[in-house]
């Protein structure tokens, strides 16, 4: 029978929702036990994980000096613990993508990247070619190392768990790699990856200053803000707003985009959105092929009108 | 210092791939093939480091079919000095690719290895991390800026979900590129001619890696993604707002 080890993600003060999403996916394996390994400095985070419904035990590995974010420092411990499990899973976020292949290499297996559906304990579906094809894969190695495509699973919400917490200290932190700093385009708006509503702008918005109207509309309806790669490349917005194949894969109830043409690399990031609304002045823009509601027009007229009428 | 760049031949990013009707794969006959876009960025970064005088040779390597020679020639037309093809009959999964690359590293002794962050065919995003692990060297994935600190350290800015993270790694190391690291140069006609004369060494998988470790993941079936339901076009903001209100998406 299956025993799952999940790698938890956090930002120092909060457990990332990706952990609860991996948990939802792991539950579909019908496992005997689901344990979570957490690398952090703050014990309060271990309690957060312990209260998630369905977690059997939390392996809390204390780390100093930000080693909790460094793949080379934590992967050996994940792999060592992982030997007692049939599945070692992490989120398909930049954190999980950095660490999990190292774990897979240490365990001598290929990784199943971006699991979007669990068929049984050894069979999974995952997207390739930016989501233009879906493959069913099977692997029955002693450990199945995988990352979970977070947009495909709802986060486990119940916090009625009371998992045991086993504490240890990080050994063999990497000396060849040092964490220097993190700069985030932090805003007070909802988090792009978990928000139920997202408003995005593309190259059509035209400048950093013009993005203000996109932010205003987002604030009006309580949405997070996103962008296309072209808008990020042009310097209109920070990189953490990018949605798509190489940005964030999101699944909000509402995705409303202005001045985005709808390149496949962008669409792969939003295909699980509930309702896609597109506003573009070009009636032939490919975004209209996937939009649930489309409106042809100039975003500089439409946004002010929406501000007035909402 | 020598820089090794790993590249992969993939279906061009502008092609919308189609799953074959029998689900056995995606149609690639007659489809335009290119260097994986992230790998083109890796080549460009290596060339820029060489042009700054921090490296003296750029070697490109790929594991793939004999047709991959085209992509190696393009890399040499961009400016790479020489190329290595490790010829393999079928597709190679990341753990095996990493083992082959490690063998090449043992021969070539590069001071820096640059790869793409993911190959846009299988979207695996694993090979560089696995290579760094097997090589027992640091990794700096999803790089959007690479700067030397002295001769044997790199400061790398990484594109992460939370924003931009900076780490420092000791060389030798593996760096994987993100899209904003640089804009690859265009290849000029005379350079294509020159590239034909540059050395391209062809080896076989069996020679380079006679004892591959680990099993491949079995691919059972390919299918097309579920299409979204056809949407509606509205004529006015009023209509749009009405639909959003009906669905309870705005109040
Ligand atoms: C390997 C790879 C990975 C990539 N990953 C991503 C990714 O993760 N995310 C991503 O987004 N892209 C990604 N891209 C880039 C992608 O191919 C497109 O180039 C990009 O999405 C285009 O952004 P855009 O729609 O904002 O710009 P454009 O394609 O230039 O479209 C701008 C649109 O704005 C409209 N417009 C202009 N003015 C107005 C106005 N006043 N009112 C209304 N509409 C207006 C125009 O009609 C046009 O349709 C990737 C590319 C590659 C090669
Ligand atoms: N067959 C291959 N030959 C050479 N390099 C490869 C190969 N496969 C993957 N890579 C390198 O590893 C990176 C990530 O690939 P992947 O892990 O397959 O997404 C690519 O961008 C390449 O730089």
XYZ file of C-alpha atoms and ligand atoms in Angstrom:
637
model
C 0.000 0.000 0.000
C 0.992 3.590 -0.545
C 2.714 5.864 1.905
C 3.136 9.450 0.830
C 5.672 12.080 1.856
C 4.790 15.649 0.861
C 7.281 18.514 0.785
C 5.668 21.590 2.386
C 6.196 25.099 1.052
C 6.070 28.328 3.062
C 7.204 31.936 3.004
C 8.592 32.082 6.545
C 5.317 32.929 8.236
C 2.583 31.095 6.309
C 2.250 27.657 4.788
C 1.703 28.069 1.050
C -1.652 26.845 -0.222
C 0.201 24.575 -2.643
C 0.814 22.230 0.313
C -2.937 21.749 0.845
C -3.361 21.160 -2.884
C -0.697 18.477 -2.994
C -2.460 16.944 -0.003
C -5.730 16.779 -1.969
C -3.930 15.039 -4.831
C -2.161 12.660 -2.423
C -5.470 11.642 -0.853
C -6.522 10.287 -4.231
C -3.746 7.683 -3.970
C -5.731 5.913 -1.216
C -2.604 5.926 0.886
C -2.170 4.273 4.273
C -0.489 7.385 5.576
C 0.353 10.855 4.368
C 3.260 12.577 6.104
C 4.601 16.049 5.433
C 8.206 17.190 5.639
C 8.709 20.852 6.491
C 11.985 22.762 6.450
C 11.660 25.980 8.412
C 12.940 28.058 11.281
C 9.605 28.674 12.934
C 7.810 25.884 14.837
C 4.456 27.652 14.385
C 4.571 26.544 10.751
C 4.749 22.914 11.835
C 1.542 23.387 13.826
C -0.149 24.871 10.759
C 0.730 21.752 8.759
C -0.256 19.418 11.609
C -3.779 20.798 11.631
C -4.414 20.023 7.951
C -7.002 17.282 7.641
C -5.479 13.978 6.583
C -1.884 14.542 7.657
C -0.539 11.681 9.744
C 2.817 13.089 10.869
C 4.885 16.218 10.310
C 8.635 15.831 9.974
C 9.748 19.272 11.055
C 13.370 19.908 10.098
C 14.701 23.078 11.680
C 16.945 25.166 9.450
C 18.822 28.355 10.098
C 19.939 31.031 7.622
C 17.350 30.461 4.920
C 18.596 27.019 4.007
C 14.901 26.065 3.974
C 14.657 27.617 0.508
C 17.798 26.076 -0.986
C 17.270 22.934 -3.031
C 20.818 21.686 -2.559
C 20.486 21.958 1.216
C 17.180 20.220 1.716
C 16.943 17.643 -1.105
C 19.284 15.093 0.564
C 17.080 14.999 3.663
C 13.880 14.677 1.614
C 15.439 11.822 -0.364
C 16.717 10.079 2.774
C 13.306 10.289 4.490
C 11.663 9.417 1.180
C 13.175 5.941 1.152
C 10.462 4.883 3.624
C 7.675 6.019 1.298
C 6.152 4.904 -1.996
C 5.408 8.464 -3.150
C 7.437 11.618 -2.581
C 5.455 14.577 -3.845
C 5.864 18.327 -3.990
C 4.065 21.267 -5.577
C 4.727 22.301 -9.135
C 5.654 25.801 -7.974
C 9.096 27.324 -8.549
C 10.091 25.987 -5.117
C 8.932 22.433 -5.852
C 10.384 22.491 -9.364
C 13.762 23.472 -7.943
C 13.905 20.808 -5.229
C 11.999 17.731 -6.405
C 14.165 16.744 -9.402
C 17.144 16.703 -7.027
C 15.200 14.343 -4.791
C 14.335 12.178 -7.804
C 17.988 12.042 -8.915
C 19.087 11.010 -5.423
C 16.464 8.260 -5.439
C 17.505 7.216 -8.959
C 14.152 7.799 -10.655
C 12.667 10.049 -13.292
C 10.123 12.523 -11.944
C 6.493 12.775 -13.011
C 6.197 16.534 -13.509
C 2.896 18.424 -13.182
C 0.485 15.636 -12.226
C -2.969 16.920 -13.231
C -4.970 13.763 -12.552
C -4.421 10.694 -10.410
C -5.778 7.576 -12.108
C -4.364 5.107 -9.622
C -1.308 4.899 -7.399
C 1.035 4.365 -10.366
C -0.843 6.006 -13.267
C -1.193 9.736 -13.813
C -2.074 12.340 -16.400
C 0.166 15.294 -17.120
C 0.303 18.049 -19.757
C 3.047 18.374 -22.366
C 3.615 20.894 -25.185
C 2.263 23.767 -23.092
C -0.926 21.831 -22.466
C -1.591 21.084 -26.136
C -1.426 17.388 -25.378
C -2.124 15.349 -22.260
C -0.263 12.122 -21.622
C -1.102 9.199 -19.393
C 2.040 7.871 -17.759
C 2.761 4.836 -15.643
C 5.661 4.212 -13.332
C 6.085 1.714 -10.531
C 9.528 2.441 -9.156
C 10.090 1.949 -5.422
C 9.500 5.657 -4.971
C 7.367 7.728 -7.306
C 8.646 11.288 -7.218
C 6.216 13.829 -8.638
C 5.250 17.458 -8.693
C 1.557 18.312 -8.570
C 0.028 20.872 -10.916
C -1.640 22.979 -8.258
C -4.308 24.473 -10.551
C -5.749 20.975 -11.042
C -6.589 20.310 -7.381
C -8.640 22.233 -4.829
C -6.840 22.970 -1.573
C -7.717 20.811 1.427
C -9.572 23.301 3.614
C -10.394 21.320 6.755
C -8.055 22.252 9.605
C -9.261 19.661 12.101
C -6.141 17.505 11.993
C -3.802 16.851 14.874
C -0.780 15.175 13.340
C 2.214 14.272 15.451
C 5.204 16.576 14.979
C 8.701 15.029 14.937
C 11.473 17.590 15.223
C 15.025 17.345 13.940
C 17.757 19.692 12.737
C 19.009 20.126 9.191
C 22.267 18.348 8.599
C 24.696 18.826 5.715
C 23.418 22.210 4.541
C 25.091 23.076 1.245
C 28.182 25.238 1.644
C 28.539 25.967 -2.075
C 25.236 27.852 -2.296
C 24.158 30.916 -0.304
C 20.830 32.648 -0.168
C 21.292 36.389 -0.688
C 17.893 38.075 -0.914
C 14.331 38.061 -2.168
C 12.638 41.055 -3.698
C 8.958 40.737 -4.347
C 6.630 43.026 -6.214
C 4.489 42.747 -3.073
C 1.094 44.361 -3.155
C -1.900 44.392 -0.829
C -3.993 42.671 -3.462
C -4.994 39.018 -3.188
C -2.361 36.429 -4.069
C -2.404 35.660 -7.789
C -2.096 31.905 -7.318
C -5.004 31.520 -4.936
C -7.331 34.435 -5.776
C -10.861 33.662 -6.932
C -10.775 36.620 -9.316
C -7.898 37.775 -11.485
C -7.654 40.797 -13.764
C -4.786 40.762 -16.254
C -3.264 43.181 -18.693
C -1.072 42.607 -21.714
C 1.035 44.550 -24.148
C -2.129 46.389 -25.185
C -2.112 48.270 -21.869
C 0.908 50.097 -23.246
C 2.884 51.315 -20.225
C 3.589 51.013 -16.535
C 1.495 54.162 -15.869
C -1.440 52.826 -17.871
C -1.496 49.705 -15.721
C -2.993 51.880 -12.980
C -6.464 51.492 -14.486
C -6.060 47.710 -14.451
C -5.099 47.853 -10.765
C -8.022 50.188 -10.021
C -10.498 47.796 -11.576
C -8.932 44.875 -9.705
C -9.263 46.761 -6.414
C -12.859 47.624 -7.213
C -13.867 43.972 -7.515
C -11.302 42.531 -5.080
C -9.241 40.742 -7.701
C -5.590 39.789 -7.916
C -3.653 41.135 -10.887
C -1.786 39.244 -13.580
C -0.096 39.940 -16.888
C 1.182 38.434 -20.102
C 4.852 37.849 -20.712
C 4.928 40.762 -23.171
C 3.767 43.139 -20.400
C 6.449 41.821 -18.033
C 9.194 41.934 -20.676
C 8.265 45.517 -21.516
C 8.725 46.416 -17.853
C 5.099 47.429 -17.250
C 4.789 45.023 -14.310
C 7.016 42.779 -12.143
C 7.792 39.193 -13.186
C 5.738 37.603 -10.425
C 2.577 38.738 -12.252
C 3.259 36.620 -15.331
C 0.596 34.053 -16.154
C 1.297 31.160 -18.515
C 3.542 28.267 -19.433
C 6.555 29.908 -17.855
C 4.688 32.021 -15.362
C 1.891 31.046 -13.018
C -0.715 28.432 -13.794
C -3.923 29.637 -12.184
C -7.536 28.535 -11.819
C -9.616 31.482 -10.551
C -13.430 31.557 -10.835
C -13.097 34.698 -12.942
C -10.215 35.596 -15.264
C -10.675 38.901 -17.047
C -7.961 40.064 -19.442
C -7.392 43.312 -21.283
C -5.116 43.744 -24.286
C -3.853 40.158 -24.315
C -3.828 38.399 -27.694
C -4.071 34.829 -26.377
C -0.816 33.096 -27.347
C -0.803 29.358 -26.490
C 1.853 29.954 -23.850
C -0.499 32.373 -22.107
C -3.601 30.195 -22.486
C -1.934 27.228 -20.837
C -1.873 29.257 -17.647
C -5.629 29.936 -17.574
C -7.328 26.916 -19.088
C -8.724 25.843 -15.722
C -10.291 29.238 -14.993
C -14.039 29.164 -14.343
C -15.075 32.060 -16.568
C -12.665 33.737 -18.973
C -13.582 37.254 -20.061
C -11.549 38.888 -22.835
C -11.469 42.487 -23.906
C -9.424 43.183 -27.033
C -9.747 45.729 -29.817
C -8.918 43.105 -32.443
C -11.973 40.924 -33.190
C -9.667 38.234 -34.621
C -7.483 37.901 -31.513
C -7.112 34.190 -30.604
C -8.096 34.948 -27.001
C -11.723 35.082 -28.207
C -11.532 31.399 -29.177
C -11.236 30.420 -25.523
C -13.120 33.270 -23.846
C -16.487 32.503 -22.290
C -17.411 36.137 -22.734
C -15.727 38.375 -25.284
C -16.033 42.080 -25.926
C -14.322 43.787 -28.851
C -13.250 47.289 -27.969
C -10.681 49.719 -26.634
C -9.662 48.878 -23.072
C -9.094 52.568 -22.338
C -12.811 53.194 -22.922
C -14.105 49.927 -21.472
C -12.269 49.949 -18.135
C -13.465 53.461 -17.168
C -17.007 52.491 -18.141
C -16.794 49.355 -16.007
C -15.439 51.411 -13.091
C -18.448 53.633 -13.359
C -21.045 50.885 -13.675
C -19.764 48.315 -11.196
C 37.248 28.561 -18.478
C 35.089 26.427 -20.696
C 31.279 26.682 -20.780
C 29.153 23.698 -21.719
C 25.652 24.440 -23.032
C 23.050 21.659 -23.272
C 20.473 22.106 -26.003
C 17.528 20.099 -27.288
C 15.857 19.928 -30.687
C 12.118 20.486 -30.215
C 9.028 21.379 -32.232
C 9.208 25.138 -32.854
C 7.295 27.123 -30.250
C 5.049 28.705 -32.900
C 3.671 25.342 -33.998
C 0.406 24.273 -32.443
C 1.016 20.560 -32.025
C -1.734 18.038 -32.745
C -2.212 14.690 -31.094
C -2.289 11.823 -33.626
C -5.765 10.280 -33.972
C -4.575 6.927 -32.572
C -3.186 8.567 -29.429
C 0.318 7.226 -30.057
C 2.001 10.623 -29.958
C 1.935 14.096 -31.448
C 2.317 14.709 -35.164
C 5.861 15.842 -35.930
C 6.177 14.929 -39.622
C 7.017 17.997 -41.664
C 6.721 20.180 -38.586
C 9.275 22.958 -38.073
C 11.952 21.993 -35.532
C 14.125 24.457 -33.615
C 16.460 24.823 -30.694
C 14.398 24.821 -27.503
C 13.865 28.582 -26.849
C 15.330 28.424 -23.335
C 18.434 26.725 -24.731
C 18.904 29.479 -27.291
C 19.016 31.846 -24.322
C 21.565 29.536 -22.680
C 23.796 29.709 -25.778
C 23.465 33.499 -25.881
C 24.439 33.829 -22.218
C 27.491 31.627 -22.718
C 28.567 33.700 -25.726
C 28.167 36.941 -23.768
C 30.286 35.566 -20.923
C 32.943 34.585 -23.444
C 32.766 38.020 -25.067
C 33.347 39.602 -21.650
C 36.562 37.599 -21.478
C 35.370 35.383 -18.639
C 35.401 32.205 -20.722
C 37.511 31.015 -23.603
C 35.416 28.286 -25.167
C 31.714 27.522 -25.608
C 30.833 23.899 -26.331
C 27.258 22.850 -27.154
C 25.988 19.357 -26.576
C 22.768 17.580 -27.385
C 21.395 14.099 -26.953
C 19.019 13.206 -29.735
C 18.488 11.971 -33.260
C 21.002 12.570 -36.045
C 18.796 15.441 -37.273
C 19.842 17.361 -34.156
C 23.023 18.237 -36.065
C 20.980 21.079 -37.601
C 20.413 22.653 -34.207
C 24.073 22.184 -33.263
C 25.085 23.952 -36.506
C 22.724 26.808 -35.666
C 24.303 27.063 -32.221
C 27.741 27.243 -33.837
C 26.457 29.871 -36.277
C 25.428 31.904 -33.237
C 29.038 31.629 -32.076
C 29.599 28.386 -30.176
C 33.072 26.960 -30.863
C 32.300 23.284 -31.203
C 29.547 20.751 -30.762
C 28.929 17.261 -29.503
C 26.032 15.064 -30.582
C 25.281 12.040 -28.475
C 23.107 10.126 -30.866
C 20.170 8.260 -29.442
C 17.574 6.249 -31.302
C 14.578 7.090 -29.163
C 13.556 9.819 -26.734
C 15.696 10.238 -23.630
C 14.162 11.074 -20.265
C 15.753 13.592 -17.868
C 17.560 11.156 -15.552
C 19.264 9.498 -18.515
C 19.968 12.865 -20.178
C 21.567 14.043 -16.937
C 23.754 10.934 -16.776
C 24.942 11.465 -20.362
C 25.631 15.144 -19.662
C 27.631 14.130 -16.600
C 29.832 11.900 -18.772
C 30.386 14.794 -21.147
C 31.286 16.995 -18.179
C 33.826 14.423 -17.013
C 35.492 14.587 -20.447
C 35.254 18.310 -20.954
C 35.741 19.649 -17.413
C 33.704 22.854 -17.935
C 33.730 25.590 -15.297
C 30.062 26.353 -15.938
C 27.149 24.463 -17.482
C 24.198 26.419 -18.838
C 20.913 24.754 -19.803
C 17.370 25.844 -20.470
C 14.949 25.643 -17.560
C 12.644 23.342 -19.472
C 12.328 21.690 -22.839
C 9.031 22.883 -24.331
C 8.141 19.478 -25.761
C 7.845 17.418 -22.571
C 7.843 20.437 -20.205
C 9.710 18.329 -17.645
C 11.894 20.958 -15.996
C 14.161 18.337 -14.384
C 17.374 17.738 -16.317
C 19.543 20.607 -14.977
C 18.547 19.946 -11.360
C 19.306 16.242 -11.805
C 22.612 17.005 -13.477
C 23.670 19.313 -10.644
C 22.766 16.573 -8.164
C 24.664 13.789 -9.926
C 27.633 16.127 -10.404
C 27.412 17.144 -6.763
C 27.586 20.821 -7.704
C 25.292 23.816 -7.029
C 22.369 24.764 -9.226
C 20.878 28.144 -10.001
C 17.603 27.501 -11.799
C 15.287 29.951 -13.620
C 18.024 32.572 -13.963
C 17.143 36.067 -15.149
C 20.536 37.607 -14.341
C 23.993 36.069 -13.984
C 26.942 38.039 -12.621
C 30.453 36.950 -11.734
C 31.728 37.628 -8.233
C 35.470 37.221 -8.579
C 36.497 34.286 -10.749
C 34.869 31.402 -8.998
C 31.457 32.584 -7.780
C 28.254 33.558 -9.536
C 25.501 35.753 -8.210
C 22.304 34.648 -9.892
C 18.896 36.314 -9.841
C 16.148 33.724 -10.144
C 12.542 34.178 -11.243
C 10.489 32.610 -8.471
C 6.771 32.747 -7.695
C 7.305 35.357 -4.984
C 9.404 37.663 -7.171
C 13.147 37.733 -7.727
C 15.450 35.683 -5.541
C 19.199 36.143 -5.510
C 21.595 33.350 -4.591
C 25.344 32.963 -4.808
C 26.940 29.736 -6.025
C 30.488 28.489 -6.274
C 31.749 27.339 -9.643
C 31.561 24.904 -11.248
C 27.778 25.051 -11.242
C 24.705 24.424 -13.369
C 22.623 27.458 -14.358
C 19.217 27.034 -16.010
C 17.813 29.959 -17.953
C 14.519 31.794 -17.780
C 13.186 33.852 -20.667
C 14.236 37.266 -19.417
C 17.935 36.436 -19.052
C 18.738 37.856 -22.488
C 17.542 38.135 -26.071
C 19.350 35.699 -28.346
C 21.155 37.190 -31.346
C 20.072 36.521 -34.910
C 22.217 34.251 -37.006
C 23.853 35.934 -40.019
C 24.403 34.174 -43.336
C 28.241 34.300 -43.308
C 28.162 32.774 -39.833
C 26.121 29.859 -41.130
C 28.870 29.223 -43.677
C 31.574 29.478 -41.002
C 29.679 27.119 -38.722
C 29.862 24.370 -41.335
C 33.602 24.190 -40.734
C 33.435 24.056 -36.956
C 34.014 20.659 -35.288
C 30.948 18.514 -34.599
C 31.747 15.320 -32.785
C 29.199 12.507 -33.070
C 29.083 9.796 -30.403
C 26.496 7.191 -29.601
C 24.473 6.732 -26.465
C 25.907 3.248 -26.016
C 29.504 4.505 -26.113
C 28.962 7.418 -23.779
C 26.674 5.733 -21.289
C 26.959 1.956 -21.503
C 25.474 1.529 -18.029
C 22.474 3.884 -17.777
C 20.760 3.815 -14.393
C 17.052 4.122 -13.637
C 13.942 3.139 -15.560
C 12.004 5.321 -17.957
C 8.462 6.407 -17.193
C 6.098 4.619 -19.543
C 3.865 6.783 -21.720
C 0.606 4.920 -22.252
C -1.461 7.384 -24.194
C -1.630 10.845 -25.729
C -4.874 12.795 -25.907
C -5.987 16.278 -26.832
C -6.944 18.559 -23.970
C -10.649 19.035 -23.285
C -11.794 21.984 -25.371
C -13.554 24.765 -23.502
C -17.241 25.337 -24.169
C -17.864 27.873 -26.904
C -18.307 31.334 -25.412
C -20.430 34.334 -26.327
C -19.505 37.713 -27.763
C -21.237 40.721 -26.228
C -21.663 44.169 -27.729
C -21.519 46.400 -24.676
C -20.181 46.824 -21.183
C -23.756 46.656 -19.870
C -24.241 43.211 -21.359
C -20.898 42.073 -19.971
C -21.707 43.274 -16.470
C -25.108 41.610 -16.620
C -23.537 38.231 -17.411
C -20.966 38.640 -14.628
C -23.735 39.535 -12.164
C -25.840 36.572 -13.281
C -22.946 34.255 -12.609
C -22.404 35.877 -9.224
C -18.893 36.917 -10.173
C -19.369 40.614 -9.376
C -21.919 42.325 -7.194
C 8.980 29.421 -24.515
C 7.998 30.531 -24.391
C 7.290 30.678 -23.212
C 6.364 31.697 -23.063
N 5.689 31.797 -21.884
C 4.733 32.741 -21.759
C 3.977 32.860 -20.553
O 4.197 32.153 -19.572
N 3.003 33.791 -20.507
C 2.721 34.633 -21.559
O 1.803 35.461 -21.435
N 3.438 34.557 -22.684
C 4.445 33.646 -22.799
N 5.176 33.605 -23.949
C 4.982 34.693 -24.942
C 3.786 34.508 -25.864
O 4.174 33.713 -26.976
C 3.283 35.890 -26.378
O 4.349 36.553 -27.002
C 2.722 36.788 -25.279
O 1.795 36.082 -24.478
C 2.047 37.989 -25.902
O 1.606 38.885 -24.899
P 0.401 39.871 -25.192
O -0.822 39.094 -25.551
O 0.296 40.821 -24.055
O 0.936 40.740 -26.431
P 0.484 40.771 -27.942
O 0.472 39.428 -28.533
O 1.292 41.819 -28.571
O -1.035 41.225 -27.869
C -1.457 42.497 -27.485
C -2.952 42.548 -27.713
O -3.461 43.775 -27.216
C -4.505 44.212 -28.062
N -4.663 45.643 -27.845
C -3.767 46.634 -28.145
N -4.247 47.824 -27.756
C -5.471 47.599 -27.209
C -6.482 48.451 -26.651
N -6.306 49.775 -26.549
N -7.617 47.868 -26.196
C -7.817 46.513 -26.294
N -6.900 45.695 -26.830
C -5.749 46.225 -27.275
C -4.040 43.831 -29.451
O -5.137 43.710 -30.334
C -3.339 42.493 -29.194
O -4.230 41.402 -29.379
C 6.128 32.606 -24.115
C 6.836 32.462 -25.307
C 7.769 31.450 -25.446
C 8.522 31.329 -26.719
N 18.175 15.468 -24.900
C 18.792 16.532 -24.392
N 20.018 16.911 -24.858
C 20.647 17.983 -24.339
N 20.129 18.756 -23.378
C 18.935 18.434 -22.884
C 18.203 17.310 -23.347
N 17.040 17.250 -22.665
C 17.039 18.296 -21.815
N 18.179 19.023 -21.939
C 18.556 20.259 -21.234
O 17.816 20.346 -20.029
C 16.930 21.463 -20.048
C 15.645 21.111 -19.335
O 15.010 20.051 -19.996
P 13.816 19.201 -19.356
O 14.260 18.744 -18.028
O 13.628 18.064 -20.326
O 12.618 20.105 -19.318
C 16.775 21.798 -21.525
O 16.415 23.158 -21.694
C 18.161 21.473 -22.068
O 19.069 22.523 -21.793
